[in-house]
Coordinates of C-alpha atoms in Angstrom, one line a residue:
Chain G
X277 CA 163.3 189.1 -2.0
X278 CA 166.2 192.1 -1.4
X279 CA 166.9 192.3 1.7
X280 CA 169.5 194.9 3.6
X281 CA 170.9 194.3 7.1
X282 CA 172.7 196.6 9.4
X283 CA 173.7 194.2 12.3
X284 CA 174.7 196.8 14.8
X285 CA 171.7 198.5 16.0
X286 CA 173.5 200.1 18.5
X287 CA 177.2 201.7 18.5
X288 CA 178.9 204.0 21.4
X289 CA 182.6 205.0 21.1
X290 CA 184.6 207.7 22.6
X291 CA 185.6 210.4 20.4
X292 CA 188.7 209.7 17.9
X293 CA 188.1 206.0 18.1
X294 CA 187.5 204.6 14.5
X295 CA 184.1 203.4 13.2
X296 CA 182.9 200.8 11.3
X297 CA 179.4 200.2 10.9
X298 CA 178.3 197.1 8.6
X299 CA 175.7 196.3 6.2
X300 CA 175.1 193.6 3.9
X301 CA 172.7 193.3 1.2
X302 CA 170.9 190.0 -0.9
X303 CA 170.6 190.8 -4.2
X304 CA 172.6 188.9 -7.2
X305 CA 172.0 191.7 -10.0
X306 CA 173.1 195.5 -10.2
X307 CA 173.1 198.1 -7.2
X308 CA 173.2 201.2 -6.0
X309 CA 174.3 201.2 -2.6
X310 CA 173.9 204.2 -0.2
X311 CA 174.4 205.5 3.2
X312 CA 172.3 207.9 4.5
X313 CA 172.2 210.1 7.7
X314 CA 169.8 211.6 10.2
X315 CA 171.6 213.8 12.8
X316 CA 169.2 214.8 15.7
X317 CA 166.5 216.9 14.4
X318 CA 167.7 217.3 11.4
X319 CA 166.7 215.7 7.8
X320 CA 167.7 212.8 6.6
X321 CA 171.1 213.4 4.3
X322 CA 173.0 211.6 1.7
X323 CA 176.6 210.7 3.2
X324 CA 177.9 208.6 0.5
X325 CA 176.7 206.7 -3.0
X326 CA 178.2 204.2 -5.2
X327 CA 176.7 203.7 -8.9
X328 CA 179.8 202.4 -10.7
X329 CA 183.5 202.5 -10.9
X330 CA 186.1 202.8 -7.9
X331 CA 184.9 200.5 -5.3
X332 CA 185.9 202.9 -2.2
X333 CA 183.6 205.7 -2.2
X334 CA 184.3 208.8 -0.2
X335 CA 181.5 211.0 1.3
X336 CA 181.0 213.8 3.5
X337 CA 182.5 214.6 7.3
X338 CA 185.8 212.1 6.4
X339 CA 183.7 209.2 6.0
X340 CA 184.1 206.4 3.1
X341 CA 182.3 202.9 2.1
X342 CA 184.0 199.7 0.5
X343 CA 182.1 198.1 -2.0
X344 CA 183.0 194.2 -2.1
X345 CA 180.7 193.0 -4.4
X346 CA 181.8 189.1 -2.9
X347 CA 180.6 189.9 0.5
X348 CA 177.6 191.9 -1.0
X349 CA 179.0 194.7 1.7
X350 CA 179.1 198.4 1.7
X351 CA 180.4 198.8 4.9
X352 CA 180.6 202.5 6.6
X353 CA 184.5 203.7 7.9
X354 CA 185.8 207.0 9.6
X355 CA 189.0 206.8 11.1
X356 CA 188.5 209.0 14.1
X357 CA 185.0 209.7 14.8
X358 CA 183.6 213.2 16.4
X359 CA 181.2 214.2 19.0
X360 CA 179.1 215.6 16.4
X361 CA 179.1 212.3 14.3
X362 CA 175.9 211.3 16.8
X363 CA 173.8 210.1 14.6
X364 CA 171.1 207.4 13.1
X365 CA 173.0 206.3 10.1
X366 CA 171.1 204.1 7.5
X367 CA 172.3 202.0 4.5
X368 CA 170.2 201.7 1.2
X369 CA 169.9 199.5 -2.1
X370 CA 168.8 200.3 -5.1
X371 CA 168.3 196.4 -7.2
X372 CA 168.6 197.5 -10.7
X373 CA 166.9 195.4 -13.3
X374 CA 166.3 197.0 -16.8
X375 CA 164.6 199.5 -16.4
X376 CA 163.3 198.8 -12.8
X377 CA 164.5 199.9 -9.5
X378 CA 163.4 198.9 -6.1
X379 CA 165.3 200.7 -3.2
X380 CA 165.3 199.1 0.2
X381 CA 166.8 201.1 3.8
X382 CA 168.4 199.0 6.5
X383 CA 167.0 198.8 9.8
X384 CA 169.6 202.0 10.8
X385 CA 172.5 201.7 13.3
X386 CA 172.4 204.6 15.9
X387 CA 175.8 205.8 16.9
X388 CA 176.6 207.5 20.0
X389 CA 179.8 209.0 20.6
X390 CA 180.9 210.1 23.7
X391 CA 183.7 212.6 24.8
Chain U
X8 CA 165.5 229.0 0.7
X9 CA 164.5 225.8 -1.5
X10 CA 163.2 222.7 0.3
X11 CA 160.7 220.0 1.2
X12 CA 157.4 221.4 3.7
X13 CA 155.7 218.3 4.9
X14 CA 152.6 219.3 6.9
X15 CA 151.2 218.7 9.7
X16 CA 154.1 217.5 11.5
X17 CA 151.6 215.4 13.8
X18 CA 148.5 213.9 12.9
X19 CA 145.6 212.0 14.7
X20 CA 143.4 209.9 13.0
X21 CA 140.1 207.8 14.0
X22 CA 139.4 204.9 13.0
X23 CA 137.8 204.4 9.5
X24 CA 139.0 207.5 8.6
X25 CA 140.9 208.4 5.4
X26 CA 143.8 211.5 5.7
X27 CA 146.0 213.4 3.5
X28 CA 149.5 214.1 4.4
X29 CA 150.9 217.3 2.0
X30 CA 154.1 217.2 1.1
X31 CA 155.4 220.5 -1.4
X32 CA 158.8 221.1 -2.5
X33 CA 160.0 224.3 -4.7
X34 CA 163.2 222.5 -6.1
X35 CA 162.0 222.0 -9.3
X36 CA 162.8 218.4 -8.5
X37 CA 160.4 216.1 -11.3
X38 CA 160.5 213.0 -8.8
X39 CA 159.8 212.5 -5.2
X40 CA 158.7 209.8 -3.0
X41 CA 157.1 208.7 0.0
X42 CA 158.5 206.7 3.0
X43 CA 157.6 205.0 5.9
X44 CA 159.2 205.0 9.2
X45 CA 158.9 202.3 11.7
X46 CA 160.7 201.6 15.0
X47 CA 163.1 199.0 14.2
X48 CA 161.9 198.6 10.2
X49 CA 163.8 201.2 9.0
X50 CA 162.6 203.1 5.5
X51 CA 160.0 201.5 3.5
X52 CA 159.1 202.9 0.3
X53 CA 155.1 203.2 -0.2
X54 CA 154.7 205.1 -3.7
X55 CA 157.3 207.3 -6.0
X56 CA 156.6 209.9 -9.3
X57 CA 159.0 210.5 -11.5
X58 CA 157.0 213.1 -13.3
X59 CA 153.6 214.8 -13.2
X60 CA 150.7 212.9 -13.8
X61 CA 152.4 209.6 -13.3
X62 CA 153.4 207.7 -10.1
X63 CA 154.2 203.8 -9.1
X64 CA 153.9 201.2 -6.5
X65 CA 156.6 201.0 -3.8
X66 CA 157.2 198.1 -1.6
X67 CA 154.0 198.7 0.7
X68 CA 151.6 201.2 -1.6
X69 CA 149.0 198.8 -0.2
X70 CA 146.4 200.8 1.7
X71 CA 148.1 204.6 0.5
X72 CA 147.0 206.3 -2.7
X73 CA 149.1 209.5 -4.4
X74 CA 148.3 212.0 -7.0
X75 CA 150.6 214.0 -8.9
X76 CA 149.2 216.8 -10.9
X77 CA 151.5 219.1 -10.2
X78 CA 154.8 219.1 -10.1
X79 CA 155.9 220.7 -7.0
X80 CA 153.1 218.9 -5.1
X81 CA 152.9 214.7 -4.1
X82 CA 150.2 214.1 -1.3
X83 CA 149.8 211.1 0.1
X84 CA 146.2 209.3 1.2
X85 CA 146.0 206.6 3.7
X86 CA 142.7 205.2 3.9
X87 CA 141.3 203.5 6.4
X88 CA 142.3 200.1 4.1
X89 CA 145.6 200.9 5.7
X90 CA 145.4 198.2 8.8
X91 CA 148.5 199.7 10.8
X92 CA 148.7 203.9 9.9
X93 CA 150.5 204.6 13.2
X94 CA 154.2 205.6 11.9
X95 CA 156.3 208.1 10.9
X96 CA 155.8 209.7 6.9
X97 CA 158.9 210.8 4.9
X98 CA 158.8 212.9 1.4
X99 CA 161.7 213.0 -0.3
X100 CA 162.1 214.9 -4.4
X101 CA 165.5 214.4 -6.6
X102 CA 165.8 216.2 -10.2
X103 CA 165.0 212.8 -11.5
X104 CA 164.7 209.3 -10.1
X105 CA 168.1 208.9 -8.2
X106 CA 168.9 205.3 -9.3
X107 CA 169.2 207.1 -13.2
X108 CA 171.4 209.1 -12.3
X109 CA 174.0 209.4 -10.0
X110 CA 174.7 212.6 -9.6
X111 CA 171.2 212.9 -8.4
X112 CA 171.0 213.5 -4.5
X113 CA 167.7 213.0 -2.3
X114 CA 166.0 215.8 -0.3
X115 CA 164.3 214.5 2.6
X116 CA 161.8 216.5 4.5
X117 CA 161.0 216.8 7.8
X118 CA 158.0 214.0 8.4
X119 CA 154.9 213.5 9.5
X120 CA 154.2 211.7 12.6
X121 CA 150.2 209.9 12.3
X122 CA 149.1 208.6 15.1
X123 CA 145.2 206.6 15.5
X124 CA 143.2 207.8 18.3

């Protein structure tokens, strides 16, 4: 069955360290991958997507996601993180198989940055 | 302002008892979704439309039921077959299913928390 792990539940770092927040994914066949965030009372909101093409995605707020389709990894980076980057951050697949899709959220990694 | 209005934003339920969670977006969007939320779990999809009159089996539609007859509108039903209610409810609409297109972004609203009393 896919399956999508974020291994760090739980991230604090001071402001203008860098982030790197992992996930991993078991699927063989095509993907969409995703990151999504949920800042504190707020909606959930599409950072970043990959569907095809350069592997090293850029989203919103200075963040980006590799793509290694060996690892099965789409792994989050920002250089120098922000107070206001305090947030639940959650990666998603989308298993791609004709015409079918099945999308599947990781667990979520909250980030806490301090000042 | 366009947007997702989930309602209520809490919800009690006895036991044995079936209730509706309305969600309503004016985005035009012609699919949208519903989520669950649990501590730890992350987001599991329970059913999806990706046009009016027709709708699909997520991952755990087991114990929900969805209509879709209109467009705008995608309320959700969990019945009292639903062994474990308590959790958090997301809708979510794109203009069309977002793994067919990737220029397709998904608007979340702002849940429903149910609770069993």
């Amino acid at each position: 069955a896919q399956s999508v792990s974020q291994h760090n539940h739980h991230v604090i770092l001071s402001e203008a360290a860098s982030l790197e927040l992992g996930c991993n994914y078991s699927y063989g066949g095509t993907v969409n991958l995703f990151w999504y965030v949920q800042y504190p009372g707020q909606h959930l909101q599409l950072l970043l997507k990959y569907f095809s093409g350069d592997p090293l995605v850029k989203g919103i707020k200075g963040f980006e996601a590799e793509f290694i389709k060996s690892k099965f990894s789409f792994n989050l980076r920002k250089p120098s993180v922000q107070w206001s980057d305090t947030a639940e951050y959650f990666c998603a697949v989308n298993a791609r198989t004709g015409t079918a899709s099945k999308l599947t959220f990781g667990t979520g990694t909250r980030l806490q940055v301090t000042l | 302002d366009g947007g997702i209005t989930q309602s209520p934003k809490y919800l009690f339920r006895k036991e044995g008892q079936n209730v509706t969670l309305s969600c309503e977006q004016n985005l035009n969007h012609d699919a949208m979704y519903w989520y669950r939320q649990d501590p730890g779990q992350g987001l599991r999809l329970i059913y999806y439309s990706q046009i009016v009159n027709d709708f699909q089996k997520g991952d755990i539609a087991e114990g929900y039921s969805v209509s879709r007859e209109k467009k705008e509108s995608f309320p959700l039903t969990v019945t009292s077959a639903q062994k474990n209610p308590t959790a958090f409810y997301l809708c979510a609409s794109s203009t069309r299913p977002f793994w067919a297109d990737s220029n397709q972004p998904q608007h979340f609203g702002d849940g429903t928390r149910l609770s069993i009393l």
